[in-house]
Short mmCIF file of C-alpha atoms and ligand atoms in Angstrom, two decimals:
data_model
loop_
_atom_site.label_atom_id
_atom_site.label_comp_id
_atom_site.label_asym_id
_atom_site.label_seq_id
_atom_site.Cartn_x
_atom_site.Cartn_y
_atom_site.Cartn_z
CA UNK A 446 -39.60 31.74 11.46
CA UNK A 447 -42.77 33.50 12.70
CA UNK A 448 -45.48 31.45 14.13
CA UNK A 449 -48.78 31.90 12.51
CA UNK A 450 -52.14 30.05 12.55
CA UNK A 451 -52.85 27.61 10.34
CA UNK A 452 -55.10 29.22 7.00
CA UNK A 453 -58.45 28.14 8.35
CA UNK A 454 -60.04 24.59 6.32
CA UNK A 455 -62.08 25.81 2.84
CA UNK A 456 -62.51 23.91 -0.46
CA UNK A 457 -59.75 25.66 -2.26
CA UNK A 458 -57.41 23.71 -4.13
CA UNK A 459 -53.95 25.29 -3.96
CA UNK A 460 -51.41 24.42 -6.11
CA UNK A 461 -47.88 24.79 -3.90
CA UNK A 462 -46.80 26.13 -7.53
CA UNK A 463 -43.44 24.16 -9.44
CA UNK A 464 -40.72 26.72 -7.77
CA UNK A 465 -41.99 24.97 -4.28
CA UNK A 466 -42.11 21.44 -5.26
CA UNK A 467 -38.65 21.28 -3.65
CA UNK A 468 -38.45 24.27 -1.79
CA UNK A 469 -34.76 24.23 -0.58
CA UNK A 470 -33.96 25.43 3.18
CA UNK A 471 -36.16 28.03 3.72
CA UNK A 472 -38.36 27.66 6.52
CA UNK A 473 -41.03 29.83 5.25
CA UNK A 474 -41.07 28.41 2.11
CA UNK A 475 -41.23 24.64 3.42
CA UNK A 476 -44.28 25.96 5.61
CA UNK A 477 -46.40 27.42 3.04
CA UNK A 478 -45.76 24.19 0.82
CA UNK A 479 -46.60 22.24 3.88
CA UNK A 480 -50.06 24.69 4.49
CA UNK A 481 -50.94 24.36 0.52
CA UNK A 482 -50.59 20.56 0.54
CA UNK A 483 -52.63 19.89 4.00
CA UNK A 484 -55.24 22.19 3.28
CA UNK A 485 -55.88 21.08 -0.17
CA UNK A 486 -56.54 17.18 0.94
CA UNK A 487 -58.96 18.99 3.59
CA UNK A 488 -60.66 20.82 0.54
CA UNK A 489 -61.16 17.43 -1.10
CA UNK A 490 -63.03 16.48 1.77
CA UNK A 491 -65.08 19.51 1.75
CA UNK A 492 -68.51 18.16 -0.55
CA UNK A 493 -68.43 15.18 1.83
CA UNK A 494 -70.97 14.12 3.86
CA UNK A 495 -69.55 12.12 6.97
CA UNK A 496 -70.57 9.05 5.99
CA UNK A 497 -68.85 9.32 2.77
CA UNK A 498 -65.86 9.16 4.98
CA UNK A 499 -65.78 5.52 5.91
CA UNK A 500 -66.72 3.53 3.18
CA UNK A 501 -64.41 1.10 1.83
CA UNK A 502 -65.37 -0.48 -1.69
CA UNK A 503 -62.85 -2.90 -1.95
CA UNK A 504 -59.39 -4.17 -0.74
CA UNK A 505 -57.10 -1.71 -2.79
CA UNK A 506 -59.57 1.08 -1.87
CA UNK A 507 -59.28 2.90 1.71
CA UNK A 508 -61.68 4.82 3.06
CA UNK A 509 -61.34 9.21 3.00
CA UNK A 510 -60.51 8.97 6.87
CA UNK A 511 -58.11 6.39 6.21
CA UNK A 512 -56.19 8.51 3.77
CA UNK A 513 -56.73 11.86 6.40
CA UNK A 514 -54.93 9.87 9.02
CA UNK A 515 -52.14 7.66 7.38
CA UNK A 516 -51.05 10.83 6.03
CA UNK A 517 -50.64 12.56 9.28
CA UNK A 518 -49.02 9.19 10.47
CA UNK A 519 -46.20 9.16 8.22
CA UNK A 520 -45.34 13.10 8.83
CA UNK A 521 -45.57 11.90 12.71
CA UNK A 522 -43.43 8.53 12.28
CA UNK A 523 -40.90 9.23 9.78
CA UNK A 524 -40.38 13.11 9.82
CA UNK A 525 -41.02 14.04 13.58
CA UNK A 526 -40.26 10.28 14.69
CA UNK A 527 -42.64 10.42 17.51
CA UNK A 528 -43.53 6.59 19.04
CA UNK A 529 -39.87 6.11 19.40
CA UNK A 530 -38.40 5.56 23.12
CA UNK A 531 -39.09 8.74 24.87
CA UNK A 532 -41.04 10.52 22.06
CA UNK A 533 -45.10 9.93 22.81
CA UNK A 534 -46.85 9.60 19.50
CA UNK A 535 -50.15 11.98 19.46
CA UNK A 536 -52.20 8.61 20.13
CA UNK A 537 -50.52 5.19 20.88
CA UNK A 538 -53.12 3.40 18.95
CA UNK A 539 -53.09 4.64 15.53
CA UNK A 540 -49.68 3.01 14.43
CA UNK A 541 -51.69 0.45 14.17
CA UNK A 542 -54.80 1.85 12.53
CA UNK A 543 -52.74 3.65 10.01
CA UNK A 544 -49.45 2.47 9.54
CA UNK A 545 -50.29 1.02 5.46
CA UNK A 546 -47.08 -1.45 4.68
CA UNK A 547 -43.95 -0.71 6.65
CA UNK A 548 -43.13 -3.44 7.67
CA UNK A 549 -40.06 -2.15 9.92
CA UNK A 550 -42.15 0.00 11.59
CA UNK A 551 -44.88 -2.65 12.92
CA UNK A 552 -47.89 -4.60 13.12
CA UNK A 553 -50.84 -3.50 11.54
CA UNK A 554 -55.01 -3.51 10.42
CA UNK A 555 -55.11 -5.59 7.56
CA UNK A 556 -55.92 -3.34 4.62
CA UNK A 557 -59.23 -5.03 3.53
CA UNK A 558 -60.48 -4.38 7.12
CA UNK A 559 -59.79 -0.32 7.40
CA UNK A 560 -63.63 0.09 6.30
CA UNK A 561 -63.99 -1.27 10.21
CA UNK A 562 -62.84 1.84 11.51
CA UNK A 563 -65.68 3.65 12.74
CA UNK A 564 -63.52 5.09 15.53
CA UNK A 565 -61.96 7.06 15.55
CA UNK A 566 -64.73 9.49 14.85
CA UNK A 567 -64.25 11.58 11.46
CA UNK A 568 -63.47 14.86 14.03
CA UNK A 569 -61.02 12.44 16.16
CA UNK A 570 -58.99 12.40 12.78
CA UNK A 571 -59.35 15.62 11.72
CA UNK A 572 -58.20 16.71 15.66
CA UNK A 573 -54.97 14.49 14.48
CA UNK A 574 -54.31 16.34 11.80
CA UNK A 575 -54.58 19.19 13.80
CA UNK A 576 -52.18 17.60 16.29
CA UNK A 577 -49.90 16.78 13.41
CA UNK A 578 -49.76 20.30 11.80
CA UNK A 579 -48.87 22.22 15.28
CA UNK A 580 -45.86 19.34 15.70
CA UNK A 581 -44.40 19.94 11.98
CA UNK A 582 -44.88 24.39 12.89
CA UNK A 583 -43.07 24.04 15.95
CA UNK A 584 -40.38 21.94 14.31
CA UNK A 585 -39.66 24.29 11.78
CA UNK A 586 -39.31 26.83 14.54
CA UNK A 587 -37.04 25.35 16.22
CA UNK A 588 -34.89 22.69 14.38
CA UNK A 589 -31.43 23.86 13.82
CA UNK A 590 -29.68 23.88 10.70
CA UNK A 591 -28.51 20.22 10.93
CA UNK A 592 -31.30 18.65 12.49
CA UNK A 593 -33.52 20.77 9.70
CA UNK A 594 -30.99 19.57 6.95
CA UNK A 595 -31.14 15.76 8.22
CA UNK A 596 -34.97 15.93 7.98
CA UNK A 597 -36.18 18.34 5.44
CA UNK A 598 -36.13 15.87 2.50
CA UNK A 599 -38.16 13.46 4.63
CA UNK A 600 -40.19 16.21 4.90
CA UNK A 601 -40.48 17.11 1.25
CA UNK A 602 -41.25 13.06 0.37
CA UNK A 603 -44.07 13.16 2.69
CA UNK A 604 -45.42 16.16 1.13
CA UNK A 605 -45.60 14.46 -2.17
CA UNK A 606 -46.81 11.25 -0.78
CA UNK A 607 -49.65 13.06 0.63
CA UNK A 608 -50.59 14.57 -2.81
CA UNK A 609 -50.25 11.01 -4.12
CA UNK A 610 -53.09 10.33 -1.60
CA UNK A 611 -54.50 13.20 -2.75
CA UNK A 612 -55.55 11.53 -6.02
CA UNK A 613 -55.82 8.50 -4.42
CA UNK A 614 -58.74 9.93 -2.06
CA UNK A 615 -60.89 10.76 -5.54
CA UNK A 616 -60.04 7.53 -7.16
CA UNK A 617 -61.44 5.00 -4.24
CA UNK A 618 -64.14 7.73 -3.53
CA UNK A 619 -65.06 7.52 -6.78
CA UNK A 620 -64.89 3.67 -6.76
CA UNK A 621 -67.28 3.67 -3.55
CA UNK A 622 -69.82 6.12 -4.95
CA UNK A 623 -70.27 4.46 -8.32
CA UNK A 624 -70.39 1.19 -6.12
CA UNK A 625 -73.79 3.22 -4.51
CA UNK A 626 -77.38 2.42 -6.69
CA UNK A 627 -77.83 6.04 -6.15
CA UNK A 628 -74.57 7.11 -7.72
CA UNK A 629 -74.13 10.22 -5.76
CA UNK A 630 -72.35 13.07 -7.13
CA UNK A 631 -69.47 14.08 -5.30
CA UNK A 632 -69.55 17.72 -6.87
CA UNK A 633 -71.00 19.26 -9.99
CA UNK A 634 -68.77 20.54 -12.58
CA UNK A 635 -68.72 24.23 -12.69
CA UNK A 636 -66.50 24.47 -15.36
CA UNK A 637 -68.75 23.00 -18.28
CA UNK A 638 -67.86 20.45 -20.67
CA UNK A 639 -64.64 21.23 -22.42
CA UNK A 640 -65.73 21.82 -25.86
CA UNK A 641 -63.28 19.14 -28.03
CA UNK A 642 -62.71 18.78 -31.28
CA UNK A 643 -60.87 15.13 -31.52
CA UNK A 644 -60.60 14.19 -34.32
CA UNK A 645 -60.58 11.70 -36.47
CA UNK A 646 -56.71 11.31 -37.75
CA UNK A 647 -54.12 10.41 -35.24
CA UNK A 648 -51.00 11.93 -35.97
CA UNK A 649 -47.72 10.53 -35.17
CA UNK A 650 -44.08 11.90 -33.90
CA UNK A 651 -41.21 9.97 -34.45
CA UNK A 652 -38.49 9.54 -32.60
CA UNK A 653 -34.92 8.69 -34.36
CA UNK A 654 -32.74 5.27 -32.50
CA UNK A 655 -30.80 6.97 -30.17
CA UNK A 656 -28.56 5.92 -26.61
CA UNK A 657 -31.43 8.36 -24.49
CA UNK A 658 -31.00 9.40 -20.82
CA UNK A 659 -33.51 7.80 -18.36
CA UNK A 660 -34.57 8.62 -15.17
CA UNK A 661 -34.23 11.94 -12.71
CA UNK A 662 -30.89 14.05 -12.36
CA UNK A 663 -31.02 17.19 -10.65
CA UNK A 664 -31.28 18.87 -7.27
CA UNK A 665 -35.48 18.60 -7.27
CA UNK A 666 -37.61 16.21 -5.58
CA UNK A 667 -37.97 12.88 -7.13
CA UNK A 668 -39.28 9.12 -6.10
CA UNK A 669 -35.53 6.91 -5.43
CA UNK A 670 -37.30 4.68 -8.30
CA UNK A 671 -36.73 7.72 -10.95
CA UNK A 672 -32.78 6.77 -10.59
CA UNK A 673 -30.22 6.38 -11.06
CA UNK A 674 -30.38 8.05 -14.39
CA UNK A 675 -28.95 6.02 -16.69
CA UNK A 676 -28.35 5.45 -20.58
CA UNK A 677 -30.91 3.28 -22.86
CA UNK A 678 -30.91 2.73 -26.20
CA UNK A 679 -34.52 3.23 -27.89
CA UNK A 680 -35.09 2.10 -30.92
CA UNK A 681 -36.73 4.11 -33.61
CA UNK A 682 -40.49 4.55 -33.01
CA UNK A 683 -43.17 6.79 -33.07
CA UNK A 684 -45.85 7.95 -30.40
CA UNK A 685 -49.65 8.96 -31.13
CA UNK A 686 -50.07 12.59 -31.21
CA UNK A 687 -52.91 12.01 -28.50
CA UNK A 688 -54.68 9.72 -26.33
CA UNK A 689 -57.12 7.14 -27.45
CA UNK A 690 -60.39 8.15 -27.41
CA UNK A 691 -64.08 6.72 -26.21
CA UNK A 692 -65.26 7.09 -29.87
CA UNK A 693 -62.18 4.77 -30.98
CA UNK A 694 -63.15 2.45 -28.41
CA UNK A 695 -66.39 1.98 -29.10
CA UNK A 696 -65.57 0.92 -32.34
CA UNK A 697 -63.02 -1.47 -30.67
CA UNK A 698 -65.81 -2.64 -28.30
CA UNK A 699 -68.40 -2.61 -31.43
CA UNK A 700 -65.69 -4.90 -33.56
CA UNK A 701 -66.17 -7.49 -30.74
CA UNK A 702 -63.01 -6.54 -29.18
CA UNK A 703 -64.02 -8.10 -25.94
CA UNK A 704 -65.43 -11.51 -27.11
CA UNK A 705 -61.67 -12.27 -29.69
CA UNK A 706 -59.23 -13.82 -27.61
CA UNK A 707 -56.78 -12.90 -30.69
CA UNK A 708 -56.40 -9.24 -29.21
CA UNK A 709 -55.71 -10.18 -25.76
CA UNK A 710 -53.07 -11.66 -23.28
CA UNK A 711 -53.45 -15.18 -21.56
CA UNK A 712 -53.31 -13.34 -18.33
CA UNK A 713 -55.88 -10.54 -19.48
CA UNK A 714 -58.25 -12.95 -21.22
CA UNK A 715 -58.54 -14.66 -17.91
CA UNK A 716 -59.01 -11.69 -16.53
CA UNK A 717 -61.84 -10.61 -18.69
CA UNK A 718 -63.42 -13.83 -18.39
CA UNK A 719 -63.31 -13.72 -14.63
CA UNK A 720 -64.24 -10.22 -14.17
CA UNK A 721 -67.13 -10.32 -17.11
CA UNK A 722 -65.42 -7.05 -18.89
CA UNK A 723 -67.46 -6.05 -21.72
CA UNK A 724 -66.37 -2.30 -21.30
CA UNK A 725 -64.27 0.26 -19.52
CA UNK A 726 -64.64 0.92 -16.12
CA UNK A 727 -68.07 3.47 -14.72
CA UNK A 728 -69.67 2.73 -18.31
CA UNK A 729 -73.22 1.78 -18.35
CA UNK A 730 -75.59 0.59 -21.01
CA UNK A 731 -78.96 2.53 -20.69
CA UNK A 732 -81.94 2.27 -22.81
CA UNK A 733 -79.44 1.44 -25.93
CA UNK A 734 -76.76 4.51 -25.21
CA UNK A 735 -73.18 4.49 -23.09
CA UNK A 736 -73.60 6.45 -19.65
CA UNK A 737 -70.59 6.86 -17.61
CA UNK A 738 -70.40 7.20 -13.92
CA UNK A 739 -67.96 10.82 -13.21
CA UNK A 740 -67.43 12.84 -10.09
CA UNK A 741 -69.80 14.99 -10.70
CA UNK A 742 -72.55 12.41 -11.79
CA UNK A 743 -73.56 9.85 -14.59
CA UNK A 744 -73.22 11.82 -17.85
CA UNK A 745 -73.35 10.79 -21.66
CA UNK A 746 -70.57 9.50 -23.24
CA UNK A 747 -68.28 11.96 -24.94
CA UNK A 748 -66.96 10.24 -27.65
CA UNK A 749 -63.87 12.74 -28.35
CA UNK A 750 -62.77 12.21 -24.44
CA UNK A 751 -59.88 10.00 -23.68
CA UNK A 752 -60.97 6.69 -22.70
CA UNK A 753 -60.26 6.00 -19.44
CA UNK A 754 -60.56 3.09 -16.20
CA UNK A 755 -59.08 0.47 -18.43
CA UNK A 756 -56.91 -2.05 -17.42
CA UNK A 757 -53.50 -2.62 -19.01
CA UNK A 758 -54.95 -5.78 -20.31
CA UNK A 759 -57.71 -3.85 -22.30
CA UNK A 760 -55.07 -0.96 -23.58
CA UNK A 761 -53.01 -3.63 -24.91
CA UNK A 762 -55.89 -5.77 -26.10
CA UNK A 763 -56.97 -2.47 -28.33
CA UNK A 764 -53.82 -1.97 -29.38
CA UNK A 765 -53.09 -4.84 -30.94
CA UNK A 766 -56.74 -4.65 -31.86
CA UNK A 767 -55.72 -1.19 -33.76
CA UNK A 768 -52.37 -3.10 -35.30
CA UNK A 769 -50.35 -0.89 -32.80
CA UNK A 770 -48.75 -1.62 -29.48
CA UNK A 771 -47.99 0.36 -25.86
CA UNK A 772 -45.07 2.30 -25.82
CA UNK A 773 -42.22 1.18 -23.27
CA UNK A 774 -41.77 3.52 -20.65
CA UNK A 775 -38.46 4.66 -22.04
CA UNK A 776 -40.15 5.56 -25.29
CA UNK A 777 -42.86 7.83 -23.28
CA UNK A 778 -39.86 9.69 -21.35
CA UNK A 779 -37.84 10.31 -24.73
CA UNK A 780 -41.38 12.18 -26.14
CA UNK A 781 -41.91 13.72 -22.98
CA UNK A 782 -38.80 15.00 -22.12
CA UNK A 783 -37.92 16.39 -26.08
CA UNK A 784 -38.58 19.85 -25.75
CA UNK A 785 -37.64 20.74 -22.22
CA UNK A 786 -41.23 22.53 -21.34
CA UNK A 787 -42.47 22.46 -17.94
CA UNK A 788 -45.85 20.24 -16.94
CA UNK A 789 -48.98 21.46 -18.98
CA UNK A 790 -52.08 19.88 -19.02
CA UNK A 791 -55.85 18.30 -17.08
CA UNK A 792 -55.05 18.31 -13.44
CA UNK A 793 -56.53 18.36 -10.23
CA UNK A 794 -55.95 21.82 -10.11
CA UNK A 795 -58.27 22.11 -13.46
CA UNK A 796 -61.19 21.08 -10.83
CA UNK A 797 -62.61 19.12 -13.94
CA UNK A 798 -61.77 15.82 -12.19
CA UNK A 799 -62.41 14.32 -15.65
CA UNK A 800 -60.40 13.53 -18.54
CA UNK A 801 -60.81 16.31 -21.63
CA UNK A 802 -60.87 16.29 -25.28
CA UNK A 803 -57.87 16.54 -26.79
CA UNK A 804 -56.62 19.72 -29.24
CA UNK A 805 -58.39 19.45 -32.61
CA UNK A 806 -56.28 18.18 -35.33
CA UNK A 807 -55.51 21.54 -36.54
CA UNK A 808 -54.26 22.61 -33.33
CA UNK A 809 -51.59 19.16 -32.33
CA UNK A 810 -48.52 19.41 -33.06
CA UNK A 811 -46.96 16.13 -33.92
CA UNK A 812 -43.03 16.94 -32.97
CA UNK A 813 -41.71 17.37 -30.54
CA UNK A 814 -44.61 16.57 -28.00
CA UNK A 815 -47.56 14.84 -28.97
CA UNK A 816 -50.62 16.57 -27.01
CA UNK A 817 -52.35 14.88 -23.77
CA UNK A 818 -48.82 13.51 -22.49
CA UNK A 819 -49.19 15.08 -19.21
CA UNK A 820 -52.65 15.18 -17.02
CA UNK A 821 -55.72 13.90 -18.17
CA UNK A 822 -55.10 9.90 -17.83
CA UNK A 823 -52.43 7.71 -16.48
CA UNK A 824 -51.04 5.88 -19.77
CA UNK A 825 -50.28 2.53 -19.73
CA UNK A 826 -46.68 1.29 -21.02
CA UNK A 827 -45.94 -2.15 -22.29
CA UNK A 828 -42.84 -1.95 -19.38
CA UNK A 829 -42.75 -3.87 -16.26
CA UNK A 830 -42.07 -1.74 -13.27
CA UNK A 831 -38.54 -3.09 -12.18
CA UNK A 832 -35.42 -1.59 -10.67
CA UNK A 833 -33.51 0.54 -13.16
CA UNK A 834 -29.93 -0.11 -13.59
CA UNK A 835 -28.19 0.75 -10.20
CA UNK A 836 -31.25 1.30 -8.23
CA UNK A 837 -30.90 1.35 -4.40
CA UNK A 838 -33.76 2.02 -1.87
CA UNK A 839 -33.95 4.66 0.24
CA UNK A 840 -32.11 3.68 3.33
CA UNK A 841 -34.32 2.36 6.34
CA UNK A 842 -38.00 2.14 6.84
CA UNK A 843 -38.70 4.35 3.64
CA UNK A 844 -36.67 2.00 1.82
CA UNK A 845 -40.33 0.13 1.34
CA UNK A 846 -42.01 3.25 -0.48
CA UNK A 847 -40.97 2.06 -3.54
CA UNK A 848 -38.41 -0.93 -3.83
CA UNK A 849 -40.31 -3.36 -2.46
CA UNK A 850 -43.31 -3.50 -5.01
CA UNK A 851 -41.23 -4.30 -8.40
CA UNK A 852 -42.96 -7.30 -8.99
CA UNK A 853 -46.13 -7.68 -11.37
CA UNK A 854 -46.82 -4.35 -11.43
CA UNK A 855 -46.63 -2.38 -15.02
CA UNK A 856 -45.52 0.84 -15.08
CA UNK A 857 -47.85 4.02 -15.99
CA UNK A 858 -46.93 7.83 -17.00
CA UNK A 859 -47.95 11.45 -17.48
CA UNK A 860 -50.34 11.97 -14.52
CA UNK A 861 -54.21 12.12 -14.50
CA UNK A 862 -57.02 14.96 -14.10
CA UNK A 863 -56.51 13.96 -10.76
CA UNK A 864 -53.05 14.78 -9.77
CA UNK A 865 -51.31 18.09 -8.57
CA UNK A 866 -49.21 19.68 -10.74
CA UNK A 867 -46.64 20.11 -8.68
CA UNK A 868 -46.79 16.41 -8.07
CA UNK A 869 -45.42 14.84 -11.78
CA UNK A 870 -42.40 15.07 -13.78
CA UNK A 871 -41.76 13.50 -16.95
CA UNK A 872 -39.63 10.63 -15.32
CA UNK A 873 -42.30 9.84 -12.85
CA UNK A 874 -43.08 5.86 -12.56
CA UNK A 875 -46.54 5.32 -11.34
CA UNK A 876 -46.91 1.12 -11.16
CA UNK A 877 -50.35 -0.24 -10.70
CA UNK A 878 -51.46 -4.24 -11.19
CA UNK A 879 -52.36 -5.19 -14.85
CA UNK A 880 -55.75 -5.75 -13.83
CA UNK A 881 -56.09 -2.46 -11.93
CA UNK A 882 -59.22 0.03 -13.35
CA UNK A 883 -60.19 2.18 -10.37
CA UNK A 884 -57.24 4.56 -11.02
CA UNK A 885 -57.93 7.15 -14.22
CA UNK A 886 -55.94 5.29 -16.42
CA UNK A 887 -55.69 5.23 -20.50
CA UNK A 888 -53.95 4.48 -23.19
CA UNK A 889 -51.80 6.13 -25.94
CA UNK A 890 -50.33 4.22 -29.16
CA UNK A 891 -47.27 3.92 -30.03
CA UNK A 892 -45.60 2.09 -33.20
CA UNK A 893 -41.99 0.89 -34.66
CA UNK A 894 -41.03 2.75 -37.48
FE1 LIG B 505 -49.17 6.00 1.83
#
């Protein structure tokens, strides 16, 4: 492999493109994936001012640096295992500052206290990154075949946990800018509002009972929670054609939705009590109309967008509310996975950082894939996130990516306007806490039938 300087920082968003998501042994290829990924969390940071970078809103948000840093940590710790006996790490302090939960790896800041960090300095992070990069070149120069085949899919994992961050650097900036009286836009939207045409009549696809395959099989990346795959049986059901929308909420919110403890969950009643929920998530009440905080601003409600920032205890509440119910996750995989066709739909790489109107009616087709599965909002499922049948963690440290969280968490699908392409699959298991908002997260119907 040549040597050649890192593309110099710009706000481009690149997408690495699907044939790199896992992009084999080829040193040039696992470069340029490496170069699209980095510099696109840099060009997220790019309408920042630096105090934007430090702010933490809440315990399950982390500041931008935060995010900048851990991300270069885990490339440091787990792929070029630096810190270890004779290796010196780039800094010997910032296993501390940004190891997040690995526990086998050591002690660390507890996460509600990483809005502390005012040093090191936003350019002390960005000179770690820096650090980071140069490391990961001249490994790829000169790792041999085995030491490059015993570390590339280390490699490729911490790729796609960085684009995880990715989104996550939008969500909890989002989170700490609404959380600002002068709501400051992070960056206008060039591309216009997307001119919808939703619609008044859901439609619905149904899916015959069937034994269905779950999870990941094949030689591409996936999360050890995608597998093993494994067979199911899924009863007959059908799915909504498209995602709920803030028009259909309304009339949810309008019905008194919020106030009739007949819709809701003992756990999610509490939880609207406690929290004083009367509406989604970045909604606002101003002089008698619905205002919702965005990226790029406080805007009008569009009533033919996806609703989105709910919790699960709100989609489930409207469902039952609508005489409908979540789908399982198994249900969501069967309609997503029915025709075969690679990832379409709202992502980051859209730049709209905002769900979008669905198709029109005329334009959905109801079989095989309802419209909106993919990008746009995070849909909750009615499934718990738990182990699937056979499940074993990663050996080691990384064995805690995943494993170690399947407890009280629900499971979510299909990406969000926030995620890279490259990043989802159809059997990808997001898993957030029932209560969770902050994330772009929906909801879809689904029914028996
Ligand atoms: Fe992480």
């Amino acid at each position: 492999m040549t040597i050649r300087l890192l593309e110099p920082r710009s706000s481009e968003i690149l997408d690495p493109g699907p044939i790199v998501s896992d992009p084999g042994f080829d040193r040039d290829a696992i470069w340029r994936y490496y170069q699209s990924v980095r510099r696109t969390t840099e060009a997220l940071c790019a309408p920042l001012e630096i105090e934007d970078y430090v702010v933490q809103s809440m315990a399950d948000a982390s500041p931008v640096k935060w995010h900048l840093a851990h991300t270069s940590w885990f490339f440091e710790t787990f792929v070029l295992g630096l810190g270890k006996s004779g290796q010196a790490p780039v800094n010997s302090q910032y296993a501390y500052l940004f190891n997040s939960y690995y526990n086998a790896v050591g002690e660390r800041i507890a996460r509600d206290r990483r809005g502390l960090l005012s040093r090191p300095t936003v350019a002390d992070v960005y000179g770690y990154r820096t650090a980071i990069d140069g490391k990961i070149e001249e490994f790829l120069d000169r790792a041999d075949e085995v030491e490059l085949a015993r570390v590339r899919a280390t490699l490729v994992l911490g790729l796609h946990h960085e684009q995880q961050h990715q989104e996550l650097i939008l969500t909890d900036l989002k989170h700490a800018l609404a959380g600002n009286p002068l709501r400051p836009v992070y960056r206008k939207r060039e591309k216009g509002a997307a001119q919808g045409g939703v619609s008044s009549q859901v439609g619905w696809a149904s899916f015959p009972a069937a034994l269905r395959s779950i999870g990941h099989e094949g030689d591409g990346f996936a999360f050890d929670n995608e597998t093993p795959r494994h067979p199911e049986h899924v009863a007959s059901f059908a799915l909504a054609d498209r995602l709920v929308t803030n028009q259909e909420f309304l009339a949810f919110m309008e019905d008194g939705g919020y106030r009739r403890p007949e819709f809701w969950l003992s756990d999610g009643w509490a939880a609207r009590t406690r929290n004083g929920w009367g509406a989604p998530l970045y909604w606002e009440l101003e002089g008698g109309r619905w205002r919702v905080f965005t990226l790029a601003g406080t805007q009008d409600l569009d009533p033919s967008e996806p609703v989105c920032h709910v919790s699960f205890y709100e989609a489930d509440a409207f469902a039952r509310w609508a005489g409908d119910r979540l789908a399982t996750e198994a249900e969501w995989e069967t309609a997503a996975t029915a025709d075969g066709q690679p990832p379409a739909g709202n992502f980051l790489e859209s730049d709209r950082l905002h769900p979008a109107p669905g198709p029109n009616d005329g334009a959905r087709s109801t079989f095989p894939r309802p419209a909106q599965l993919l990008g746009d909002v995070w849909e909750w499922t009615q499934s718990p996130y738990t182990p699937y049948p056979g499940f074993r963690p990663t050996a080691g440290a990384l064995g805690e990516y995943n494993g170690k969280f399947m407890c009280n968490q629900i499971v979510l699908r299909g990406g969000s306007c926030a995620t890279p392409r490259s990043h989802i699959r159809p059997t990808y298991r997001n898993f957030f806490p029932p209560e969770a908002r902050w994330q772009f997260s929906g909801i879809r119907l689904a029914r028996d039938v």
